[in-house]
Amino acid sequence: MSAWKKEFVVADGDVFPGKTYVDVLLRPVFDDQRDYLFDAMFEVHAAHTQMLAEQKILAEAEAGKILNAIREVWKMDRAELKYSAEHEDLFFLVESKIGELIGEELAGKMHIAKSRNDMGEAMYRIVLRQYLAETVEQAEALAEALLAQAEEHVESVMPAHTHTQPAQPTTFGHYLVAIYDNLIRDIERLKRARHTVNQSPMGAAAITTTGFPISRERMVELLGFEGMIENSYDAIGTGDYLIEAAQSLVSLMTNMGRWIQEFLRMASKEVGLLRVSDAYVQISSIMPQKRNPVSMEHSRALASSAASEGLAVIHMIHNTPYGDINDTEDDLQPHLYTGFEKATRVLRLMHAVVTTLTFNKDRALRQARENMITITELADVLARDYGVSFRRAHHKASLIAREADRQEKELYEIPLETVNGWLGDVALTAEDWKAIADPVAFVERRRITGGPAPDVVRGMIAKRKEERDQGQTGQGK
């Protein structure tokens, strides 16, 4: 027998799919539908049947029997469901199970004015909106932990970096509020994505609605959607809800990966600013002194993996026809589900790490006194208090930095007389020079909106708490 003939089976005149088609495509798709879409499928069946009864398209007695059968089959152990060539996919298997209870004729009536197209899109949206809601919940918990730590460290002075080099003094609290703000913007992106996702396609049927007098508006209510995709072609053809969800996932995980990387640097023995709780480190199998912050390493890796799942979604939709097509369906959906599952793991793990970490304030302050990172204040003082033009003041500050570097000294180690000698025509007071070399004074003077001065950061934290509380009140929490 030739190889191609072995790829399908004929029985009683019916052609069944070939082994390769089953093994490579049909069975994996069936398993994904079973694992991810099972509950959503029954929710749609039940809501649509109820709507048909309310619209007098189904008799009350018929609808009652169908609903009872739906509830009964819904109770089955999904783990026992296996692909069979007898049924094309999970849709037809479920219909068959319902038909065994009430007869094929009556079971078939629950599909009046409903297609696998609008039903499938509704199921995807129902599942995805839950993933988005769970991700928002975990992200908000992490945001709370970041803000709590920030409040503890509004006076914990440390070096800020630009281009990976020590730049100016700031505080750990100021840094954490920046991360918090970035995370809040990602949470808003997730919420907007959920709103886009949470729109009903039901009633679009295959693509042009139906001749039956259904109520699409009632399906919105029954399935807990926020609204409907009005144009029936759009309801079936669009993939923008998938793209927006994927983009929000990519943004969240990419942004988190950046500061997780920063945390790992700060937790290194050489830097020594962050100490990860013993509950979230591992020891070495051979080196007794090691405290490996693997919780953050795994978080960084998972964040990259989750972002890649989102990018896969966008690439799978790119250049596909605008309409019902498999590229946006069975093979794509698991990328989103897996991506959000990984994102939730990252959020939960980093919440635990952030909640329990400790910050070495003394070491941070020592580092803030190194590498002449307060030298900007010399230029500012000369321009602000000594009447020197800023460009000339900047030049003089650069000269001091070069001389101090040549002598391998920090600013606080250089006597005032030496500094004034280098400056030439300007003589600083002892008070001014002491403040210029002091990172605490540097931070305290940055009192402009958004700056690192402790009172300013406290004000930012208070404002964010108020915004959070107002937002919770507005959401009825």
Short mmCIF file of C-alpha atoms in Angstrom, two decimals:
data_model
loop_
_atom_site.label_atom_id
_atom_site.label_comp_id
_atom_site.label_asym_id
_atom_site.label_seq_id
_atom_site.Cartn_x
_atom_site.Cartn_y
_atom_site.Cartn_z
CA MET A 1 0.00 0.00 0.00
CA SER A 2 1.38 3.42 -0.91
CA ALA A 3 2.33 5.77 1.88
CA TRP A 4 -0.43 8.30 1.17
CA LYS A 5 -3.13 5.64 1.47
CA LYS A 6 -1.95 4.78 4.98
CA GLU A 7 -2.67 8.33 6.02
CA PHE A 8 -6.44 7.97 6.11
CA VAL A 9 -9.00 5.31 6.95
CA VAL A 10 -12.29 4.61 5.17
CA ALA A 11 -15.12 2.99 7.14
CA ASP A 12 -18.72 2.62 6.00
CA GLY A 13 -18.07 5.16 3.30
CA ASP A 14 -16.70 7.79 5.71
CA VAL A 15 -13.16 9.07 5.42
CA PHE A 16 -11.40 9.55 8.74
CA PRO A 17 -8.36 11.81 9.17
CA GLY A 18 -4.93 10.32 8.68
CA LYS A 19 -2.60 9.47 11.55
CA THR A 20 -0.18 12.32 10.89
CA TYR A 21 -3.03 14.84 10.74
CA VAL A 22 -4.38 13.47 14.02
CA ASP A 23 -1.06 13.28 15.84
CA VAL A 24 0.37 16.57 14.65
CA LEU A 25 -2.73 18.76 14.63
CA LEU A 26 -6.13 17.42 15.67
CA ARG A 27 -5.19 15.79 18.96
CA PRO A 28 -3.02 18.71 20.24
CA VAL A 29 -5.78 21.18 19.30
CA PHE A 30 -8.38 19.02 21.04
CA ASP A 31 -6.23 18.86 24.17
CA ASP A 32 -5.81 22.64 24.22
CA GLN A 33 -9.55 23.18 23.78
CA ARG A 34 -10.25 20.76 26.60
CA ASP A 35 -7.66 22.31 28.94
CA TYR A 36 -8.43 25.97 28.29
CA LEU A 37 -11.88 26.39 26.75
CA PHE A 38 -14.03 23.74 28.44
CA ASP A 39 -15.88 25.98 30.91
CA ALA A 40 -16.21 28.86 28.47
CA MET A 41 -17.81 26.55 25.92
CA PHE A 42 -20.55 25.51 28.34
CA GLU A 43 -21.08 29.11 29.45
CA VAL A 44 -21.77 30.08 25.84
CA HIS A 45 -24.03 27.07 25.22
CA ALA A 46 -26.10 27.85 28.31
CA ALA A 47 -26.38 31.59 27.64
CA HIS A 48 -27.30 31.12 23.99
CA THR A 49 -29.95 28.53 24.84
CA GLN A 50 -31.47 30.85 27.46
CA MET A 51 -31.52 33.71 24.96
CA LEU A 52 -33.22 31.54 22.33
CA ALA A 53 -35.95 30.69 24.85
CA GLU A 54 -36.40 34.33 25.87
CA GLN A 55 -36.75 35.28 22.20
CA LYS A 56 -39.38 32.52 21.70
CA ILE A 57 -37.15 30.82 19.16
CA LEU A 58 -37.06 27.74 21.40
CA ALA A 59 -40.02 26.52 23.39
CA GLU A 60 -39.53 26.79 27.16
CA ALA A 61 -39.77 23.01 27.54
CA GLU A 62 -37.14 22.46 24.84
CA ALA A 63 -34.80 25.03 26.35
CA GLY A 64 -35.26 23.49 29.80
CA LYS A 65 -34.24 20.05 28.54
CA ILE A 66 -31.25 21.45 26.69
CA LEU A 67 -30.09 23.46 29.72
CA ASN A 68 -30.41 20.45 32.01
CA ALA A 69 -28.36 18.39 29.57
CA ILE A 70 -25.74 21.14 29.31
CA ARG A 71 -25.41 21.24 33.09
CA GLU A 72 -25.13 17.47 33.28
CA VAL A 73 -22.45 17.15 30.62
CA TRP A 74 -20.63 20.15 32.14
CA LYS A 75 -20.06 18.01 35.25
CA MET A 76 -17.98 15.45 33.39
CA ASP A 77 -14.33 15.01 34.31
CA ARG A 78 -12.58 16.85 31.51
CA ALA A 79 -9.39 14.90 32.19
CA GLU A 80 -11.13 11.82 30.85
CA LEU A 81 -11.89 13.45 27.50
CA LYS A 82 -9.69 12.10 24.72
CA TYR A 83 -9.57 12.86 21.05
CA SER A 84 -11.49 10.46 18.83
CA ALA A 85 -11.66 10.48 15.04
CA GLU A 86 -15.42 10.15 15.44
CA HIS A 87 -15.63 13.85 16.37
CA GLU A 88 -13.82 16.65 14.58
CA ASP A 89 -13.15 18.63 17.74
CA LEU A 90 -14.39 19.40 21.25
CA PHE A 91 -17.42 21.29 19.91
CA PHE A 92 -18.87 18.23 18.21
CA LEU A 93 -17.90 15.91 21.06
CA VAL A 94 -19.86 18.05 23.54
CA GLU A 95 -22.84 18.24 21.20
CA SER A 96 -22.72 14.44 20.89
CA LYS A 97 -22.64 14.01 24.69
CA ILE A 98 -25.66 16.31 25.05
CA GLY A 99 -27.39 14.43 22.25
CA GLU A 100 -26.93 11.15 24.12
CA LEU A 101 -29.06 12.63 26.92
CA ILE A 102 -31.81 14.42 24.99
CA GLY A 103 -31.51 13.17 21.43
CA GLU A 104 -29.58 14.56 18.49
CA GLU A 105 -32.54 16.52 17.12
CA LEU A 106 -33.07 18.55 20.29
CA ALA A 107 -29.34 18.89 20.98
CA GLY A 108 -28.91 20.33 17.51
CA LYS A 109 -31.41 23.10 18.26
CA MET A 110 -29.02 24.77 20.68
CA HIS A 111 -26.98 25.73 17.61
CA ILE A 112 -29.77 27.76 16.03
CA ALA A 113 -28.33 31.16 15.01
CA LYS A 114 -24.93 30.19 16.40
CA SER A 115 -21.73 29.24 14.61
CA ARG A 116 -18.42 27.87 15.76
CA ASN A 117 -17.12 31.23 14.53
CA ASP A 118 -18.90 33.57 16.95
CA MET A 119 -18.90 30.92 19.66
CA GLY A 120 -15.16 30.35 19.34
CA GLU A 121 -14.39 34.07 19.42
CA ALA A 122 -16.57 34.44 22.52
CA MET A 123 -14.81 31.57 24.25
CA TYR A 124 -11.38 33.04 23.51
CA ARG A 125 -12.47 36.38 24.91
CA ILE A 126 -14.00 34.83 28.04
CA VAL A 127 -10.80 32.94 28.82
CA LEU A 128 -8.48 35.82 27.95
CA ARG A 129 -10.38 38.39 30.01
CA GLN A 130 -9.88 36.15 33.06
CA TYR A 131 -6.14 35.87 32.42
CA LEU A 132 -5.96 39.65 32.13
CA ALA A 133 -7.94 40.12 35.34
CA GLU A 134 -5.66 37.74 37.24
CA THR A 135 -2.56 39.47 35.88
CA VAL A 136 -3.90 42.87 36.94
CA GLU A 137 -4.61 41.53 40.43
CA GLN A 138 -1.08 40.18 40.83
CA ALA A 139 0.48 43.30 39.34
CA GLU A 140 -1.45 45.51 41.75
CA ALA A 141 -0.21 43.40 44.68
CA LEU A 142 3.37 43.88 43.48
CA ALA A 143 2.78 47.61 43.11
CA GLU A 144 1.61 47.74 46.72
CA ALA A 145 4.79 46.00 47.86
CA LEU A 146 6.98 48.41 45.88
CA LEU A 147 5.20 51.44 47.35
CA ALA A 148 5.51 50.05 50.88
CA GLN A 149 9.26 49.56 50.44
CA ALA A 150 9.56 53.03 48.92
CA GLU A 151 7.93 54.53 51.99
CA GLU A 152 10.51 52.83 54.18
CA HIS A 153 13.42 54.25 52.17
CA VAL A 154 12.65 57.87 51.34
CA GLU A 155 15.84 58.86 53.18
CA SER A 156 18.02 55.92 52.07
CA VAL A 157 20.55 57.72 49.88
CA MET A 158 22.21 55.70 47.12
CA PRO A 159 23.91 56.26 43.75
CA ALA A 160 21.74 56.61 40.66
CA HIS A 161 23.21 55.37 37.39
CA THR A 162 23.09 56.55 33.81
CA HIS A 163 24.73 54.51 31.04
CA THR A 164 25.48 51.94 33.80
CA GLN A 165 27.85 54.43 35.47
CA PRO A 166 27.46 56.22 38.84
CA ALA A 167 25.76 59.52 38.03
CA GLN A 168 24.13 61.39 40.94
CA PRO A 169 22.81 60.61 44.40
CA THR A 170 19.17 59.67 44.80
CA THR A 171 17.28 57.54 47.32
CA PHE A 172 16.08 53.97 47.14
CA GLY A 173 12.58 55.31 47.79
CA HIS A 174 12.81 57.65 44.79
CA TYR A 175 14.00 54.75 42.62
CA LEU A 176 11.18 52.46 43.78
CA VAL A 177 8.51 55.08 43.11
CA ALA A 178 9.84 55.27 39.54
CA ILE A 179 9.44 51.50 39.18
CA TYR A 180 5.99 51.72 40.76
CA ASP A 181 4.90 54.38 38.27
CA ASN A 182 6.15 52.28 35.37
CA LEU A 183 4.25 49.27 36.69
CA ILE A 184 1.06 51.30 37.16
CA ARG A 185 1.20 52.35 33.51
CA ASP A 186 1.50 48.69 32.55
CA ILE A 187 -1.47 47.88 34.77
CA GLU A 188 -3.47 50.54 32.94
CA ARG A 189 -2.44 48.95 29.65
CA LEU A 190 -3.64 45.58 30.91
CA LYS A 191 -6.96 47.09 31.99
CA ARG A 192 -7.45 48.76 28.61
CA ALA A 193 -6.63 45.48 26.91
CA ARG A 194 -9.20 43.70 29.08
CA HIS A 195 -11.83 46.25 28.08
CA THR A 196 -11.03 45.62 24.42
CA VAL A 197 -11.16 41.87 24.96
CA ASN A 198 -14.37 41.94 26.99
CA GLN A 199 -16.71 42.65 24.07
CA SER A 200 -19.23 40.09 22.81
CA PRO A 201 -19.06 38.69 19.27
CA MET A 202 -22.12 36.47 19.85
CA GLY A 203 -24.84 36.79 17.27
CA ALA A 204 -22.41 37.41 14.43
CA ALA A 205 -22.87 33.71 13.65
CA ALA A 206 -20.63 32.71 10.74
CA ILE A 207 -19.96 36.33 9.71
CA THR A 208 -23.25 38.01 8.64
CA THR A 209 -25.53 37.42 11.68
CA THR A 210 -28.73 35.39 11.14
CA GLY A 211 -32.30 35.51 9.96
CA PHE A 212 -33.56 34.43 13.39
CA PRO A 213 -34.79 37.22 15.74
CA ILE A 214 -32.04 36.78 18.34
CA SER A 215 -30.91 39.38 20.88
CA ARG A 216 -27.20 40.09 20.69
CA GLU A 217 -27.65 42.59 23.51
CA ARG A 218 -28.98 39.89 25.81
CA MET A 219 -25.90 37.76 25.13
CA VAL A 220 -23.74 40.63 26.33
CA GLU A 221 -25.59 40.56 29.66
CA LEU A 222 -25.70 36.79 30.06
CA LEU A 223 -21.99 36.31 29.40
CA GLY A 224 -20.80 39.28 31.45
CA PHE A 225 -19.32 41.26 28.58
CA GLU A 226 -18.96 45.04 28.78
CA GLY A 227 -20.34 45.59 25.31
CA MET A 228 -20.54 44.08 21.84
CA ILE A 229 -18.56 44.10 18.62
CA GLU A 230 -21.40 45.64 16.62
CA ASN A 231 -20.30 44.91 13.06
CA SER A 232 -20.64 41.17 12.53
CA TYR A 233 -17.73 41.02 10.09
CA ASP A 234 -15.54 42.80 12.63
CA ALA A 235 -16.72 40.42 15.37
CA ILE A 236 -15.42 37.43 13.44
CA GLY A 237 -12.54 38.96 11.51
CA THR A 238 -10.73 41.13 14.04
CA GLY A 239 -7.59 40.12 15.84
CA ASP A 240 -6.86 43.45 17.49
CA TYR A 241 -8.04 42.22 20.88
CA LEU A 242 -5.36 39.55 20.67
CA ILE A 243 -2.73 42.05 19.60
CA GLU A 244 -3.61 44.49 22.38
CA ALA A 245 -3.51 41.74 24.99
CA ALA A 246 -0.18 40.54 23.63
CA GLN A 247 1.25 44.07 23.58
CA SER A 248 0.25 44.67 27.19
CA LEU A 249 1.95 41.38 28.12
CA VAL A 250 5.13 42.29 26.22
CA SER A 251 5.25 45.74 27.81
CA LEU A 252 4.72 44.45 31.35
CA MET A 253 7.32 41.72 31.11
CA THR A 254 9.89 43.82 29.26
CA ASN A 255 9.64 46.65 31.78
CA MET A 256 9.80 44.26 34.71
CA GLY A 257 12.79 42.46 33.23
CA ARG A 258 14.74 45.73 33.21
CA TRP A 259 14.38 46.46 36.90
CA ILE A 260 14.75 42.82 37.87
CA GLN A 261 18.13 42.98 36.14
CA GLU A 262 18.90 46.09 38.19
CA PHE A 263 17.91 44.30 41.38
CA LEU A 264 20.26 41.44 40.51
CA ARG A 265 23.12 43.90 40.10
CA MET A 266 22.28 45.56 43.41
CA ALA A 267 22.12 42.14 45.10
CA SER A 268 25.58 41.12 43.90
CA LYS A 269 28.25 40.77 46.57
CA GLU A 270 30.33 43.52 44.97
CA VAL A 271 27.48 46.05 45.03
CA GLY A 272 25.83 44.68 48.14
CA LEU A 273 22.84 47.02 48.40
CA LEU A 274 20.02 44.47 48.32
CA ARG A 275 19.76 41.32 50.37
CA VAL A 276 17.25 38.77 49.19
CA SER A 277 15.52 36.85 51.97
CA ASP A 278 16.90 33.40 52.78
CA ALA A 279 13.53 32.04 51.67
CA TYR A 280 14.27 33.08 48.08
CA VAL A 281 17.92 32.18 47.57
CA GLN A 282 19.73 28.92 46.93
CA ILE A 283 23.12 27.78 48.15
CA SER A 284 25.81 26.33 45.95
CA SER A 285 26.37 22.59 45.77
CA ILE A 286 30.10 23.14 46.25
CA MET A 287 30.69 26.72 47.48
CA PRO A 288 29.37 27.15 51.03
CA GLN A 289 29.53 30.94 51.00
CA LYS A 290 27.15 31.41 48.06
CA ARG A 291 23.69 32.99 48.35
CA ASN A 292 22.37 32.76 44.83
CA PRO A 293 19.30 35.01 44.20
CA VAL A 294 17.74 32.43 41.90
CA SER A 295 14.22 33.72 42.55
CA MET A 296 15.10 36.86 40.62
CA GLU A 297 17.05 34.97 37.99
CA HIS A 298 14.05 32.75 37.29
CA SER A 299 11.83 35.83 37.26
CA ARG A 300 14.04 37.49 34.68
CA ALA A 301 14.06 34.35 32.50
CA LEU A 302 10.31 33.84 32.81
CA ALA A 303 9.67 37.49 31.98
CA SER A 304 11.67 37.13 28.77
CA SER A 305 9.82 33.92 27.95
CA ALA A 306 6.43 35.51 28.60
CA ALA A 307 7.31 38.50 26.41
CA SER A 308 8.30 36.11 23.63
CA GLU A 309 4.89 34.44 23.83
CA GLY A 310 3.28 37.83 23.27
CA LEU A 311 5.55 38.54 20.32
CA ALA A 312 4.66 35.15 18.85
CA VAL A 313 0.99 36.18 18.88
CA ILE A 314 1.70 39.40 17.01
CA HIS A 315 3.82 37.62 14.42
CA MET A 316 1.18 34.93 13.89
CA ILE A 317 -1.47 37.56 13.13
CA HIS A 318 0.80 39.65 10.90
CA ASN A 319 -0.15 39.54 7.21
CA THR A 320 -3.11 37.20 7.72
CA PRO A 321 -6.43 37.83 5.93
CA TYR A 322 -9.06 39.86 7.76
CA GLY A 323 -11.67 37.26 8.56
CA ASP A 324 -12.23 33.90 10.19
CA ILE A 325 -8.92 32.07 9.87
CA ASN A 326 -7.03 29.48 11.87
CA ASP A 327 -3.97 31.71 12.31
CA THR A 328 -5.77 33.63 15.08
CA GLU A 329 -7.36 30.60 16.67
CA ASP A 330 -6.30 27.14 17.80
CA ASP A 331 -2.54 27.45 17.34
CA LEU A 332 -2.32 31.04 18.56
CA GLN A 333 -4.45 31.08 21.70
CA PRO A 334 -2.16 28.90 23.88
CA HIS A 335 0.67 31.40 23.39
CA LEU A 336 -1.41 34.03 25.16
CA TYR A 337 -2.53 31.70 27.93
CA THR A 338 0.99 30.43 28.50
CA GLY A 339 2.39 33.95 28.37
CA PHE A 340 -0.01 35.25 31.01
CA GLU A 341 0.56 32.17 33.17
CA LYS A 342 4.30 32.89 33.11
CA ALA A 343 3.68 36.58 33.79
CA THR A 344 1.61 35.68 36.84
CA ARG A 345 4.47 33.52 38.12
CA VAL A 346 6.88 36.44 37.69
CA LEU A 347 4.55 38.85 39.48
CA ARG A 348 3.93 36.51 42.40
CA LEU A 349 7.59 35.67 42.81
CA MET A 350 8.76 39.28 42.67
CA HIS A 351 6.01 40.28 45.10
CA ALA A 352 7.48 37.81 47.59
CA VAL A 353 11.03 39.03 46.92
CA VAL A 354 10.17 42.74 47.19
CA THR A 355 8.13 42.24 50.35
CA THR A 356 10.99 40.47 52.16
CA LEU A 357 14.14 42.11 50.81
CA THR A 358 16.36 44.38 52.91
CA PHE A 359 18.38 47.40 51.80
CA ASN A 360 21.83 48.22 53.15
CA LYS A 361 21.47 51.93 53.92
CA ASP A 362 24.98 52.41 55.29
CA ARG A 363 26.67 50.82 52.31
CA ALA A 364 24.45 52.76 49.91
CA LEU A 365 25.42 56.04 51.57
CA ARG A 366 29.12 55.15 51.37
CA GLN A 367 28.74 54.42 47.66
CA ALA A 368 26.90 57.70 47.18
CA ARG A 369 30.00 59.50 48.54
CA GLU A 370 32.22 57.83 45.97
CA ASN A 371 33.00 58.55 42.31
CA MET A 372 32.40 62.30 42.75
CA ILE A 373 28.73 61.93 41.89
CA THR A 374 27.81 65.15 43.73
CA ILE A 375 30.01 67.28 41.46
CA THR A 376 26.96 68.60 39.57
CA GLU A 377 26.13 70.54 42.72
CA LEU A 378 29.45 72.43 42.46
CA ALA A 379 28.42 73.78 39.05
CA ASP A 380 24.96 74.61 40.40
CA VAL A 381 26.33 76.42 43.46
CA LEU A 382 28.78 78.46 41.38
CA ALA A 383 26.01 79.48 38.98
CA ARG A 384 23.30 79.99 41.59
CA ASP A 385 25.21 81.56 44.48
CA TYR A 386 28.48 82.94 43.05
CA GLY A 387 27.32 84.60 39.84
CA VAL A 388 29.33 82.35 37.51
CA SER A 389 27.75 81.55 34.14
CA PHE A 390 26.58 77.95 34.04
CA ARG A 391 28.82 76.93 31.13
CA ARG A 392 31.86 78.37 32.92
CA ALA A 393 30.71 76.84 36.21
CA HIS A 394 30.38 73.46 34.47
CA HIS A 395 33.91 73.84 33.11
CA LYS A 396 35.26 74.60 36.59
CA ALA A 397 33.43 71.63 38.06
CA SER A 398 34.93 69.41 35.34
CA LEU A 399 38.38 70.70 36.25
CA ILE A 400 37.85 69.80 39.92
CA ALA A 401 36.64 66.33 38.92
CA ARG A 402 39.72 65.74 36.75
CA GLU A 403 42.11 66.91 39.46
CA ALA A 404 40.42 64.78 42.11
CA ASP A 405 40.49 61.77 39.82
CA ARG A 406 44.17 62.35 39.06
CA GLN A 407 44.91 62.34 42.79
CA GLU A 408 42.58 59.36 43.31
CA LYS A 409 40.62 61.26 45.95
CA GLU A 410 36.92 61.66 46.64
CA LEU A 411 35.51 65.16 46.92
CA TYR A 412 35.13 65.03 50.70
CA GLU A 413 38.84 64.15 50.97
CA ILE A 414 40.02 67.34 49.26
CA PRO A 415 40.71 70.34 51.55
CA LEU A 416 38.82 73.55 50.87
CA GLU A 417 42.07 75.44 50.28
CA THR A 418 43.04 73.04 47.52
CA VAL A 419 39.64 73.32 45.87
CA ASN A 420 39.74 77.13 45.93
CA GLY A 421 43.23 77.03 44.47
CA TRP A 422 41.97 74.94 41.56
CA LEU A 423 38.98 77.24 41.08
CA GLY A 424 41.23 80.31 40.82
CA ASP A 425 38.99 83.38 40.81
CA VAL A 426 36.22 81.92 43.00
CA ALA A 427 36.49 81.10 46.71
CA LEU A 428 33.92 78.71 48.18
CA THR A 429 32.94 78.87 51.84
CA ALA A 430 33.63 75.86 54.03
CA GLU A 431 29.88 75.38 54.47
CA ASP A 432 29.27 75.36 50.72
CA TRP A 433 32.10 72.91 50.00
CA LYS A 434 30.91 70.53 52.72
CA ALA A 435 27.40 70.54 51.31
CA ILE A 436 28.68 70.06 47.75
CA ALA A 437 30.54 66.90 48.77
CA ASP A 438 27.59 65.55 50.83
CA PRO A 439 25.16 63.23 48.98
CA VAL A 440 22.51 63.76 51.66
CA ALA A 441 22.59 67.51 51.09
CA PHE A 442 22.56 66.91 47.32
CA VAL A 443 19.35 64.88 47.60
CA GLU A 444 17.75 67.32 50.04
CA ARG A 445 18.27 70.21 47.61
CA ARG A 446 16.45 68.36 44.77
CA ARG A 447 13.03 69.53 45.93
CA ILE A 448 11.55 70.21 42.52
CA THR A 449 8.41 68.23 41.63
CA GLY A 450 9.41 64.61 41.11
CA GLY A 451 12.84 65.00 42.69
CA PRO A 452 14.47 62.74 45.30
CA ALA A 453 14.21 65.02 48.36
CA PRO A 454 12.57 62.95 51.13
CA ASP A 455 9.60 65.28 51.58
CA VAL A 456 8.99 65.35 47.83
CA VAL A 457 9.06 61.54 47.64
CA ARG A 458 6.74 61.31 50.64
CA GLY A 459 4.37 63.60 48.80
CA MET A 460 4.54 61.41 45.69
CA ILE A 461 3.79 58.32 47.74
CA ALA A 462 0.85 60.00 49.47
CA LYS A 463 -0.51 61.12 46.09
CA ARG A 464 -0.24 57.60 44.68
CA LYS A 465 -1.98 56.11 47.68
CA GLU A 466 -4.81 58.59 47.25
CA GLU A 467 -5.07 57.77 43.54
CA ARG A 468 -5.08 54.07 44.38
CA ASP A 469 -7.81 54.46 46.98
CA GLN A 470 -9.94 56.57 44.66
CA GLY A 471 -9.48 54.01 41.92
CA GLN A 472 -10.58 51.19 44.24
CA THR A 473 -13.61 53.17 45.31
CA GLY A 474 -14.49 53.84 41.69
CA GLN A 475 -14.30 50.13 40.93
CA GLY A 476 -16.58 49.29 43.83
CA LYS A 477 -13.91 47.41 45.73
#
